[in-house]
Each structure stands twice: as structure tokens, then as C-alpha cells.
CSV table of C-alpha atoms in Angstrom, one decimal:
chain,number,residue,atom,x,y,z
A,1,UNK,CA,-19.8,2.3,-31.8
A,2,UNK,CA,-18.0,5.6,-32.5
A,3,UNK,CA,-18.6,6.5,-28.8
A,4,UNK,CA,-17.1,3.2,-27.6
A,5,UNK,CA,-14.2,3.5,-29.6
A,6,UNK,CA,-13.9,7.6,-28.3
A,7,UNK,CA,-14.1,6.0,-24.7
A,8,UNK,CA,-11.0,3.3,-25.7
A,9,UNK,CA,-8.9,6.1,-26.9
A,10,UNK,CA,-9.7,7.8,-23.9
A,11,UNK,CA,-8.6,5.4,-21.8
A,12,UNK,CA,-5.8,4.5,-23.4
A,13,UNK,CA,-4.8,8.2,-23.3
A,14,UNK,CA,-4.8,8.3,-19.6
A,15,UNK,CA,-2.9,5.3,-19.0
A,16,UNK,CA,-0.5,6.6,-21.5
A,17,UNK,CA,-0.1,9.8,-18.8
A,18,UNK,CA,-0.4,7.8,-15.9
A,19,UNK,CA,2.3,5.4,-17.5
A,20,UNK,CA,4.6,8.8,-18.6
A,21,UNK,CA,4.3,10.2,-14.8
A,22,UNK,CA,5.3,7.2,-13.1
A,23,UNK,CA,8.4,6.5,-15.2
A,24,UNK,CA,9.0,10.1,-15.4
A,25,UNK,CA,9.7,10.1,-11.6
A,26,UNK,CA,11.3,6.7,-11.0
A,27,UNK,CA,15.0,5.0,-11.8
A,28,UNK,CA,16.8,1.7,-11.7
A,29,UNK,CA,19.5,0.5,-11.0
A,30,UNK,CA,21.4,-1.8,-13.7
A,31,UNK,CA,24.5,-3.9,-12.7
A,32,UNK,CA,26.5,-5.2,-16.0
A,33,UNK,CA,30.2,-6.8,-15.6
A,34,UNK,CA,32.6,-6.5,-18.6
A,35,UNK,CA,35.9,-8.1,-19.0
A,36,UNK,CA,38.3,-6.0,-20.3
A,37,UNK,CA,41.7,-7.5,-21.1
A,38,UNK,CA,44.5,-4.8,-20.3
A,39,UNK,CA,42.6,-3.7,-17.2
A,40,UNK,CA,45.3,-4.1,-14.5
A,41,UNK,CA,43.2,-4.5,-11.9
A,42,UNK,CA,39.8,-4.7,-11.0
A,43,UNK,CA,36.8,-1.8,-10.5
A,44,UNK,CA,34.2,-0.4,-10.0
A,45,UNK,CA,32.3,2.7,-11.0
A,46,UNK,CA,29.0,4.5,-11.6
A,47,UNK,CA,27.9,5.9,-14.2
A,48,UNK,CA,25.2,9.0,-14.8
A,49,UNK,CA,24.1,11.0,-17.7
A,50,UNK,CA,21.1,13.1,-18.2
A,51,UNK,CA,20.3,14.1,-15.4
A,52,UNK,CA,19.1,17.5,-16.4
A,53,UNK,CA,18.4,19.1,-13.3
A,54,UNK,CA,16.2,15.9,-12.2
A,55,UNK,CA,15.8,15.5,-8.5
A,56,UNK,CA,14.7,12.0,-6.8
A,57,UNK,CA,13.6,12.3,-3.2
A,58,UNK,CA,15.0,15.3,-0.7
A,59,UNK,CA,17.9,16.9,-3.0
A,60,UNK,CA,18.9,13.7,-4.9
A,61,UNK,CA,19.3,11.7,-1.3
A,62,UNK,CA,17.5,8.5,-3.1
A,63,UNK,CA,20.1,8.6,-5.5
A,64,UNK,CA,23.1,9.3,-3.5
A,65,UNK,CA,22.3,6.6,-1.4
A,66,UNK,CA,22.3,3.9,-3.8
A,67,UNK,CA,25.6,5.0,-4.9
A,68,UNK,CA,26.5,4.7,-1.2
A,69,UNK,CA,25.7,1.3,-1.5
A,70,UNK,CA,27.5,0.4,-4.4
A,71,UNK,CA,30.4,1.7,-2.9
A,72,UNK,CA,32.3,2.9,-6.2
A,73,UNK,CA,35.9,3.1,-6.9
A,74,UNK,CA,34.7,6.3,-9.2
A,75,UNK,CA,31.7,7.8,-10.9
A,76,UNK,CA,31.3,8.7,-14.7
A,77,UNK,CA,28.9,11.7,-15.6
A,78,UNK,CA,28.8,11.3,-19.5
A,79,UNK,CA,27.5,14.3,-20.1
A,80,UNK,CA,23.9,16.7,-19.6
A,81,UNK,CA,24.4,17.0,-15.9
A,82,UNK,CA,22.0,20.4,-16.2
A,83,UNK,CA,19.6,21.3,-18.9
A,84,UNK,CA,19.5,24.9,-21.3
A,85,UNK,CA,16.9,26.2,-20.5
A,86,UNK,CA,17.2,30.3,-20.3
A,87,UNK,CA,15.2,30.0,-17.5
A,88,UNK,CA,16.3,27.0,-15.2
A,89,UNK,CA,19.2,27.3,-13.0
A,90,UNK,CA,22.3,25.2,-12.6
A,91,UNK,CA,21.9,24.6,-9.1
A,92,UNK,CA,20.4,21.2,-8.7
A,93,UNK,CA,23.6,19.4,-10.6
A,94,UNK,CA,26.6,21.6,-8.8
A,95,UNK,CA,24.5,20.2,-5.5
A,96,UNK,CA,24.5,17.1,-6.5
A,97,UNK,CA,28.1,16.8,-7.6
A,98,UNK,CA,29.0,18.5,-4.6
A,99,UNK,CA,27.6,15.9,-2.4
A,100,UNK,CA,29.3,13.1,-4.4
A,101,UNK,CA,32.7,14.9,-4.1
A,102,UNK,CA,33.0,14.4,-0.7
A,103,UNK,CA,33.1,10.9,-1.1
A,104,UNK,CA,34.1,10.0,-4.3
A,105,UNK,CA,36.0,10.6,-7.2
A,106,UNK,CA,34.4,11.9,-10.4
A,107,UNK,CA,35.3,12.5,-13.9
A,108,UNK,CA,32.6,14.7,-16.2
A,109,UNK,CA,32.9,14.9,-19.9
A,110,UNK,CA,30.0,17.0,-21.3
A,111,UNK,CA,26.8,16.6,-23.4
A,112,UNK,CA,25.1,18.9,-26.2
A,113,UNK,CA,23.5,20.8,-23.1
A,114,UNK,CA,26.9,21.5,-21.4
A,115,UNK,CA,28.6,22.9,-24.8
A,116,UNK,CA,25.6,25.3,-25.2
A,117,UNK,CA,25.7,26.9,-21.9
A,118,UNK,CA,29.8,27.3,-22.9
A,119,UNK,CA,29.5,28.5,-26.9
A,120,UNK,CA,26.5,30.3,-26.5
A,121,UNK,CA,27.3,33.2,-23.4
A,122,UNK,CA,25.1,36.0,-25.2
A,123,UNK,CA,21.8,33.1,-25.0
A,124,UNK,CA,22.8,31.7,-21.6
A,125,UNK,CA,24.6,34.1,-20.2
A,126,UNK,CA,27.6,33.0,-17.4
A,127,UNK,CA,26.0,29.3,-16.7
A,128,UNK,CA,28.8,27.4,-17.8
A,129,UNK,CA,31.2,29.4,-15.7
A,130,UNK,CA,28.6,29.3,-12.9
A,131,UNK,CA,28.9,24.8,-13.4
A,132,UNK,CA,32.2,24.6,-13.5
A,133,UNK,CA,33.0,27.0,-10.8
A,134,UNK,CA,30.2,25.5,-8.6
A,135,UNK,CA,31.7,22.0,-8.9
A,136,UNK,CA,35.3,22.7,-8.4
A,137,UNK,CA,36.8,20.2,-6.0
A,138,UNK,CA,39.8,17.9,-6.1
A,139,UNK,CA,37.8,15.1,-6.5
A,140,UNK,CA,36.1,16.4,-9.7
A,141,UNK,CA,38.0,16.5,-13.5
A,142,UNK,CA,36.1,17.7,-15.9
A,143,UNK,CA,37.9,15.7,-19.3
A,144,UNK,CA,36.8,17.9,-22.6
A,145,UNK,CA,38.8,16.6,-25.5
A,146,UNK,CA,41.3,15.1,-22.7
A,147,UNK,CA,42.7,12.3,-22.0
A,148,UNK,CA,43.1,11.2,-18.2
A,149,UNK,CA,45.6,8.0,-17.1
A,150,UNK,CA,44.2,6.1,-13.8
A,151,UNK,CA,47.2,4.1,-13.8
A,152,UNK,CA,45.9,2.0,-10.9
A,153,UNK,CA,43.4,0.3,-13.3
A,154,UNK,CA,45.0,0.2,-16.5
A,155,UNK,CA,42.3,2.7,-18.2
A,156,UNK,CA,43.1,5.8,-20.6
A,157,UNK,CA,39.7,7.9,-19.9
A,158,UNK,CA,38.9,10.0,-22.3
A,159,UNK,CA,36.1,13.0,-22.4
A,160,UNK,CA,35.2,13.6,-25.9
A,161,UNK,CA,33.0,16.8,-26.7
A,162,UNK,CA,31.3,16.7,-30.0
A,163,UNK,CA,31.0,19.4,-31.7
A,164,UNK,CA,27.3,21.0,-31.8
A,165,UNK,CA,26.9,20.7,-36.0
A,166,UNK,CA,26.9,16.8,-34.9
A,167,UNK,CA,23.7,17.0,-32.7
A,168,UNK,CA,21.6,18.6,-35.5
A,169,UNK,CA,17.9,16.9,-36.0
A,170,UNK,CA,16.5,14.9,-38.8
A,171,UNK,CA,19.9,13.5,-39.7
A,172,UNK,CA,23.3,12.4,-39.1
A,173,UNK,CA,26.2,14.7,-39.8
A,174,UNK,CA,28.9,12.5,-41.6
A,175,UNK,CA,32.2,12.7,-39.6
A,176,UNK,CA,35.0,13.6,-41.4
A,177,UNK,CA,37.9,10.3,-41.1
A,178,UNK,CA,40.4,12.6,-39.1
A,179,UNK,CA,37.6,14.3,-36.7
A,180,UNK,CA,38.8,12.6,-33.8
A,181,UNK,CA,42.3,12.0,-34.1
A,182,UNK,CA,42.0,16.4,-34.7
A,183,UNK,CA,40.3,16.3,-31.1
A,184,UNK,CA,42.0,13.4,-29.0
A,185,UNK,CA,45.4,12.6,-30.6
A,186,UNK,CA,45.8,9.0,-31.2
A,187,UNK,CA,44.8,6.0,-28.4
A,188,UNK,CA,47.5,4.4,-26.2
A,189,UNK,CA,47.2,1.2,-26.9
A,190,UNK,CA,48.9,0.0,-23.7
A,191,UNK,CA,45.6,0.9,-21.7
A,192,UNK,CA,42.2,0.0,-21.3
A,193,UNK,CA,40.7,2.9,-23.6
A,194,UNK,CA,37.2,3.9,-22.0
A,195,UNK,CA,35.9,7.0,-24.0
A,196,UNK,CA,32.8,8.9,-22.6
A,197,UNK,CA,31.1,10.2,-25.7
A,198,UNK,CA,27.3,11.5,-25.5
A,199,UNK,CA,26.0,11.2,-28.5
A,200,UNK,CA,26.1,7.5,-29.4
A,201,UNK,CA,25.2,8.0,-33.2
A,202,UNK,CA,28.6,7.7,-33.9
A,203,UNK,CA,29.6,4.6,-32.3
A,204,UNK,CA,31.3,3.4,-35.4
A,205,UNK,CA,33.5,6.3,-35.5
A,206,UNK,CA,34.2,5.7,-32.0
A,207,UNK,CA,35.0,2.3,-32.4
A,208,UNK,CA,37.4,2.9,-35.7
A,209,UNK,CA,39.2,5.8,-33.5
A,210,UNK,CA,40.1,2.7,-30.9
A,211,UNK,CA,37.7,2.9,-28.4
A,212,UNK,CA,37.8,-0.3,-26.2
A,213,UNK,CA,34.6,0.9,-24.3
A,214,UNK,CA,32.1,3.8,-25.3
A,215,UNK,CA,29.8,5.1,-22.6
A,216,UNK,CA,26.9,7.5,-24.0
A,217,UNK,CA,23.8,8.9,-23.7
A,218,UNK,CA,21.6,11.2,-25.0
A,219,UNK,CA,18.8,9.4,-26.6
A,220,UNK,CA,16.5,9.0,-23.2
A,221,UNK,CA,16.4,5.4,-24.3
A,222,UNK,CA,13.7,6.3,-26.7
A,223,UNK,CA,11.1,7.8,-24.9
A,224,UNK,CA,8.6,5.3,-25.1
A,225,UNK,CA,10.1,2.1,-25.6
A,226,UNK,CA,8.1,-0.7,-27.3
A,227,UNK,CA,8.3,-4.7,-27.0
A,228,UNK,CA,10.2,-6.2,-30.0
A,229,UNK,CA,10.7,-2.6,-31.8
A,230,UNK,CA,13.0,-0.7,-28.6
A,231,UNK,CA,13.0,3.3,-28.5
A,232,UNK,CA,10.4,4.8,-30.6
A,233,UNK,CA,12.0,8.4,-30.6
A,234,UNK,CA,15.3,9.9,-30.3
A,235,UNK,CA,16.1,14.1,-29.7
A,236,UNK,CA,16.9,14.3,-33.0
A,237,UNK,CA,13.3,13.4,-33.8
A,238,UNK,CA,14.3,10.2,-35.8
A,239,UNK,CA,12.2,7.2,-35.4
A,240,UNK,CA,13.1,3.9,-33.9
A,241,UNK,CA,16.9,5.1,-33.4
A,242,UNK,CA,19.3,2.2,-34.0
A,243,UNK,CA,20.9,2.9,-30.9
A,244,UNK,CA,18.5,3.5,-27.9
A,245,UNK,CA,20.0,2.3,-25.1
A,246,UNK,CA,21.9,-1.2,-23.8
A,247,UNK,CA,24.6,-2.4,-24.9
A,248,UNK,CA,26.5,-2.3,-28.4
A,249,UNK,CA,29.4,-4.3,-30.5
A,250,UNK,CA,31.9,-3.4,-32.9
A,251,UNK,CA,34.4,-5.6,-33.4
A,252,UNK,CA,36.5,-5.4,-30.3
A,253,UNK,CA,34.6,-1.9,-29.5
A,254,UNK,CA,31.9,-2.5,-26.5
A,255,UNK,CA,28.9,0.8,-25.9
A,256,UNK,CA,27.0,1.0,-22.6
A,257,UNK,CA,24.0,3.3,-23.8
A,258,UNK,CA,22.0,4.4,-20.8
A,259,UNK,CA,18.9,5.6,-20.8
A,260,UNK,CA,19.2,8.7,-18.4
A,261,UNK,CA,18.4,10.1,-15.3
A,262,UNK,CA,16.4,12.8,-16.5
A,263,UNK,CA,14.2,14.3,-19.2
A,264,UNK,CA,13.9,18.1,-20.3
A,265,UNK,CA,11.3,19.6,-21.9
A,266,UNK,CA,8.3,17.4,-21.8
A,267,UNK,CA,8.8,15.4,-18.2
A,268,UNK,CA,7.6,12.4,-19.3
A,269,UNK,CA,8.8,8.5,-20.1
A,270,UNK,CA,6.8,5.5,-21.4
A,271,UNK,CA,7.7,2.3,-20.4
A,272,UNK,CA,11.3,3.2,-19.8
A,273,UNK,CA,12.1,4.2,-16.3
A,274,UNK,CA,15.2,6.1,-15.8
A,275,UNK,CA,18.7,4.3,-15.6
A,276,UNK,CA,22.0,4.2,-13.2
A,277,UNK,CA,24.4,2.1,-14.4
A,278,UNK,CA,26.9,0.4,-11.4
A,279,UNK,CA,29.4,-1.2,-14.0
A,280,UNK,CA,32.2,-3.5,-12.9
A,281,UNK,CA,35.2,-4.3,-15.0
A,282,UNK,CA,37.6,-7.1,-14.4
A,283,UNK,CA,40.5,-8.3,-15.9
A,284,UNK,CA,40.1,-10.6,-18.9
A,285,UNK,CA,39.6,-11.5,-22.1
């Protein structure tokens, strides 16, 4: 008996791995439309975050050419392009970005792993100014704490950087009522407001600041994601995280939560491939 249940948990063990490879090293690709009503006209865009460094065929090429296909007006990063790591270069996301610029434009707001390669130099030495450098191109804005107008569409894209005392684990950090306001002014309500914010704890903040549309990331969707019960594990180590990944209402306040591109640390995922969102908005209510 006891060896028969040893040779279950075996088992199970190794699908677990095989499971955690396979989904480590695979993406798909989600289409969602959302009507937005003071979109002036209609688009489309892609959006990416946590990519960490990840790298899907020759150099990204699998990637790149389902963006190809999609043919997007623009593409969203929402944050941990790169990873940091002391020891893992920047190189694979200022490829990648570099490739896309030729084509496309593209507007970057950072993660938790972008504001520690910029507020800790004496840990990570010049990686940040190695990124941003590496990236510079007409067609690339990076939007921290900024506000960007595409009057073609209608939209008032915003970048917002939490700070790093609001990605601490175990708990949430309470936001103070005037946090945002402090960081981004006021919304124009005259736009469609799309803020790219990375951490998607706060998505009631984000909402009560004015945010018509949130797009975040961070949480990996979970890690292992289980039927009925979602993501079982978020970087903050909490269990079952309310938000995981999909797609979230507040009032009038609408969050696309993807699931990521990438992984760091442990290169694994559990039923819950990797995500690239191709996102169409039209005009409506």
C-alpha cells in the first residue's frame, strides 16, 4: 500500500514537471474586443508584459510573427520587459523591442523589475540606462508617471510606475487617497483613459482615480492555475490572488490582466501557458 501510494505521488510529480516545462515554453494568443465610448475611432493594439528576458523560437521570431499577423495599430509593454537578476543581461528585451520598432509603434510603462534596475544602481549597476538607451527609437515612448494623447483614437495613455513599498510580499500596502493624483495629475475626461499599471492589486484605486481601462500584469496568472479556484499563487506569495488574470469590473472601470510572457526565477508554469493579448477597441457604449 505505502509503496503504491509512493509510486502515485511519483507520478504525479512528474507530470507536474512535464506539465510546468511545456507551459513554461509555450504562449497564446487571446483576442478580446471592448467598446469603449469616447474612442473616436477604431484600433487595434498588442499588448505584452513579463516577458523577462523570455525568448520563443530564433530571437523571439515566433512571437514577432504573430504580431505580424495581427497587424497592430500599436503595441503596449505594461511593464517587466527584462528581469533583475545581477547576473542576466538586458539584451534579449532591447532585441526584441528593437525589432518591433521598425515596424510599429510602442509605448512602455515599467514593472517592479524595471524600477529596480533604475533606484537600485549600486545592486544593478548601469542596466537601466543600458534599457533605455538600447531601445531608443522614434517609434518607442517610454510613459513613467506620464500621460501621452493619441488624438487619432481618442485615448489619454497613461504609464503609471508604482512605487516599490507597493510590491512588498505577504500583504497589500494601503494607498494613500491622493497617491495617484500626486503621480498623474487628474484624468481628462474628454478621452478614452487607458492606464498601464503593473501591479493589478490596486485595481480599485485605479478605478476611483478614473481609469476607463487598466492593463496589468505581474501575477503570471497564478502559476498553477486550478479549475473552479483560478491562480493558486501570486509573487507576493499570497494564495489564490483575487486578481490572477482575465478580465475585471468596477463600475465603469474595465482590467485586462494577462498572464505574461515570461517567468523568472523558477521557469516553470502549470496549467497556464503564457499570454499575448491582440485587443481591439471600437467605438461604443
Amino acid at each position: 500500500m505505502i509503496k503504491a501510494v509512493i509510486l502515485i505521488a511519483i507520478a504525479v510529480i512528474v507530470v507536474l514537471l512535464i506539465v510546468g516545462v511545456i507551459d513554461g515554453n509555450r504562449f497564446v494568443v487571446v483576442e478580446q474586443q471592448f467598446k469603449m465610448p469616447k474612442l473616436k475611432e477604431n484600433c487595434r493594439f498588442v499588448m505584452i508584459s513579463d516577458l523577462h528576458n523570455k525568448v520563443y523560437g530564433n530571437d523571439n521570431d515566433k512571437v514577432i510573427e504573430v504580431i505580424d499577423k495581427a497587424d497592430p495599430d500599436f503595441i503596449l509593454i505594461a511593464g517587466d520587459l527584462v528581469t533583475s537578476q545581477v547576473n542576466e543581461p538586458v539584451d534579449v528585451g532591447i532585441r526584441f523591442v528593437n525589432r518591433l520598432s521598425k515596424k510599429y509603434r510602442i509605448y512602455y510603462a515599467p514593472g517592479n523589475h524595471e524600477s529596480k534596475l533604475k533606484y537600485r544602481p549600486d545592486h544593478y549597476g548601469n542596466k537601466y540606462d543600458k534599457l533605455v538607451k538600447g531601445i531608443e527609437h522614434p517609434n518607442v515612448t517610454i510613459l513613467n508617471n506620464e500621460t501621452l494623447i493619441l488624438q487619432r483614437y481618442g485615448i489619454a495613455l497613461t504609464g503609471f510606475e508604482l512605487g516599490l513599498e507597493y510590491f512588498k510580499r505577504f500583504r497589500k500596502r494601503n494607498m494613500p487617497a491622493d497617491y495617484m493624483e500626486s503621480k498623474l495629475g487628474k484624468v481628462n475626461k474628454a478621452y478614452c483613459n487607458i492606464l498601464m499599471a503593473h501591479n493589478p492589486q490596486y485595481f480599485e484605486e485605479y478605478a476611483a482615480w478614473g481609469a476607463d481601462m487598466v492593463l496589468a500584469g505581474h501575477v503570471h496568472g497564478g502559476i498553477m492555475r486550478l479549475p473552479l479556484l483560478g491562480g493558486v499563487i501570486s509573487p507576493a506569495y499570497t494564495l489564490f490572488p483575487k486578481y490572477d488574470g482575465g478580465i475585471f469590473h468596477i463600475g465603469t472601470s474595465t482590467m485586462l490582466l494577462g498572464r505574461g510572457m515570461g517567468s523568472h526565477t523558477i521557469q516553470l508554469r502549470f496549467f497556464n501557458p503564457a499570454e499575448l493579448h491582440v485587443v481591439d477597441l471600437v467605438k461604443g457604449e
